[in-house]
Structures are given as C-alpha cells and as structure tokens.
Coordinates of C-alpha atoms in Angstrom, one line a residue:
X1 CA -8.6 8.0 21.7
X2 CA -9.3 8.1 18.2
X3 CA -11.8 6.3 16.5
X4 CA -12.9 5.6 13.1
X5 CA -14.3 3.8 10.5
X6 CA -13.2 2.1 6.9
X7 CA -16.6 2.9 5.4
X8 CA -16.1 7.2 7.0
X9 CA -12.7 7.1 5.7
X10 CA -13.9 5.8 2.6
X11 CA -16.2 8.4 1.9
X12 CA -13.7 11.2 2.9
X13 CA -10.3 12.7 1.4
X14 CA -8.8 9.9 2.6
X15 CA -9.7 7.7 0.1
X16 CA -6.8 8.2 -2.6
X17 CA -7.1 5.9 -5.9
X18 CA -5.2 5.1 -9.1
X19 CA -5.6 3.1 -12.2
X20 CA -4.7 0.4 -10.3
X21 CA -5.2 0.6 -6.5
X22 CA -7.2 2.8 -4.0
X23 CA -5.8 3.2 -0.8
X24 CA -8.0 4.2 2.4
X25 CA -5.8 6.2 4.9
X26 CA -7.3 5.9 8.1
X27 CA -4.4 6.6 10.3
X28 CA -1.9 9.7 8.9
X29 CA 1.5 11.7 10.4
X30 CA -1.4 14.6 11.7
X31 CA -2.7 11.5 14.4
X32 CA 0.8 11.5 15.5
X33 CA 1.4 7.9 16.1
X34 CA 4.6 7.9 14.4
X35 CA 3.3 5.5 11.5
X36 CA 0.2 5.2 9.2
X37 CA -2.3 2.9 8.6
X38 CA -3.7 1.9 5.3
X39 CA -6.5 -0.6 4.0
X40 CA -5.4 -0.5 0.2
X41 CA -7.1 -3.1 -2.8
X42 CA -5.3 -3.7 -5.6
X43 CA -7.4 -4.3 -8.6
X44 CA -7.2 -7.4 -10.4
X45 CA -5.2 -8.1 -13.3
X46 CA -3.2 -4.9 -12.7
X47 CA 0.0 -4.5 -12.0
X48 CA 2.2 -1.4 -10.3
X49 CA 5.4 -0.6 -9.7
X50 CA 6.6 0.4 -6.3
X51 CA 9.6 1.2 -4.8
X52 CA 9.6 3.4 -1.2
X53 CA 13.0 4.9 -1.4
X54 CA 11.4 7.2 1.9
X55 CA 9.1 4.7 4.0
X56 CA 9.6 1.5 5.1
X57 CA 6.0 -0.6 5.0
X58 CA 4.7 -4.3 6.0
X59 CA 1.2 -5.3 3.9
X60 CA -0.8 -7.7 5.6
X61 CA -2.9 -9.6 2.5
X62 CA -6.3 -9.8 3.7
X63 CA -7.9 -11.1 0.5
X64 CA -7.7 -12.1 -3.2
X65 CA -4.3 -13.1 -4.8
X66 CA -1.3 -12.2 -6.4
X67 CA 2.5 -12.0 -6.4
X68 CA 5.3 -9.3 -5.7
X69 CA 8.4 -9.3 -7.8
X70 CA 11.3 -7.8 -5.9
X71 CA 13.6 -6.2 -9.2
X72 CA 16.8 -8.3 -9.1
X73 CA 15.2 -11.1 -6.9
X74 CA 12.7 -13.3 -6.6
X75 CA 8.9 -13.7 -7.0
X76 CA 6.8 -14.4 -4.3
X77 CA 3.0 -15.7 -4.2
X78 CA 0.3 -13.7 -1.7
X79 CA -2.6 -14.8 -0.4
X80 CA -5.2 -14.4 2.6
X81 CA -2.4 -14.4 5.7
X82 CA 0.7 -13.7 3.8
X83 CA 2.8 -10.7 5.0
X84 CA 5.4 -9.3 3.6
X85 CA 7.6 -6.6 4.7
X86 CA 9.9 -3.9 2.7
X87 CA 12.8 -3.3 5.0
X88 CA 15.4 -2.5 3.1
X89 CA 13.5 0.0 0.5
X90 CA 12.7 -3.3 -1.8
X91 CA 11.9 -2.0 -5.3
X92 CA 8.9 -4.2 -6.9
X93 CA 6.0 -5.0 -9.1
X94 CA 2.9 -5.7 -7.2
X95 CA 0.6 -7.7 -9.0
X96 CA -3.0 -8.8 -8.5
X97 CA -4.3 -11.6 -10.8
X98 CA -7.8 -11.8 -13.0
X99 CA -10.7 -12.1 -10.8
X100 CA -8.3 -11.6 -7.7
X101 CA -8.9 -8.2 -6.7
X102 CA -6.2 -8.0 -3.1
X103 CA -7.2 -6.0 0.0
X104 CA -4.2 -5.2 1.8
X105 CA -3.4 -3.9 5.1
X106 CA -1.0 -1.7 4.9
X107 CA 1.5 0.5 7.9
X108 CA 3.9 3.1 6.4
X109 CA 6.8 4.4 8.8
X110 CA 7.0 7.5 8.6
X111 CA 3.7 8.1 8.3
X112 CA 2.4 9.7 5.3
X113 CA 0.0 12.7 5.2
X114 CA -2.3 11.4 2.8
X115 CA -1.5 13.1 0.1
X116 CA 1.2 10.9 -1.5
X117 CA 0.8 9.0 -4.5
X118 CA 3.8 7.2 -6.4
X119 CA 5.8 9.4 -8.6
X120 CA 7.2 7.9 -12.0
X121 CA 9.8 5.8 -10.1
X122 CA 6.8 4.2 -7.8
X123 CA 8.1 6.6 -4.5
X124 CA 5.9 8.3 -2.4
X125 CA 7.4 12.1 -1.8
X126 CA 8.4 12.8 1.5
X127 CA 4.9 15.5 2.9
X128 CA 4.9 17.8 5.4

C-alpha cells in the first residue's frame, strides 16, 4: 500500500512549478500503477498553453475558475465540479481568471516520472 500526503509531496521533489502553475506529483510511473496522479493550481490571471501530444489526461476542477480553449474549437467555462477530459491529444490554452487561482486534480496516462515540464509546444517529453 502506498501512502502519502499533499502537504509531504509538497515539500519534496515532487513539487514541480512554473510561471504559471505548480504541479504536486504524488503518484508517478516508479509506483507502477500505470497512470499518475497530480494536484496542480493554476495561478490566477495566467494563462498556458498545453498540448499532450504523449499523455492522455482528465483534470478534475477542485477550486477557483477559469476556461480552456481547445485551438480550432470551442471555449469552455471551469468551475468547482467541472471535469474535463483530453482524449484525443486536445491542444489548448488553460486559463485561470484574476482572483481565481484553480486547484486541479489531475491523472496522466502514461504516467509521468516527475520530471516533465511542457516544452515550447506545451508537451510533456516522454521520461524514462
């Protein structure tokens, strides 16, 4: 069984931050669960772009608000209880608006190794 916390993850190399988000990996690919498990904030009034050309993920919006623009489609609002799922490589712009800071909960498959952070076309690398 594996156990652990948000606030021991926090504190540890799993914590992995940006200009505009911080992502807490608690569960990675060495846990060998076949995904990973993520508790990522966006900050507010930022605004990054994605696009996981490798992973497929589904972010669960805890808190705060925003909106993710697929490119080439449409816009859609998040709040507390919104999911939304990338499954078919969805390239976006996640946005998190003024005074809206989101905290996300986040599952990557694969799983990443906790290492990754986007590249300059928003795609985590494939790790080993």
């Amino acid at each position: 069984m594996i156990v652990r916390t948000l606030d021991e993850c926090r504190d540890s190399e799993r914590r992995v931050a940006s200009e505009t988000w911080e992502s807490v990996r608690m569960l990675l690919k060495d846990d060998n669960m076949g995904f990973s498990f993520h508790i990522t904030t966006i900050y507010e009034n930022t605004e990054t772009h994605i696009h996981y050309k490798n992973h497929l993920e589904s972010v669960y919006c805890i808190s705060g608000e925003g909106e993710i623009e697929v490119i080439g489609g449409e816009t859609y609002p998040i709040k507390p209880g919104t999911l939304y799922i990338l499954d078919k490589h969805d390239e976006h712009y996640l946005r998190a608006y003024k005074n809206k800071e989101m905290v996300m909960a986040c599952v990557f498959n694969p799983p990443i190794t906790g290492a990754e952070v986007h590249d300059e076309n928003g795609v985590y690398p494939i790790l080993d």
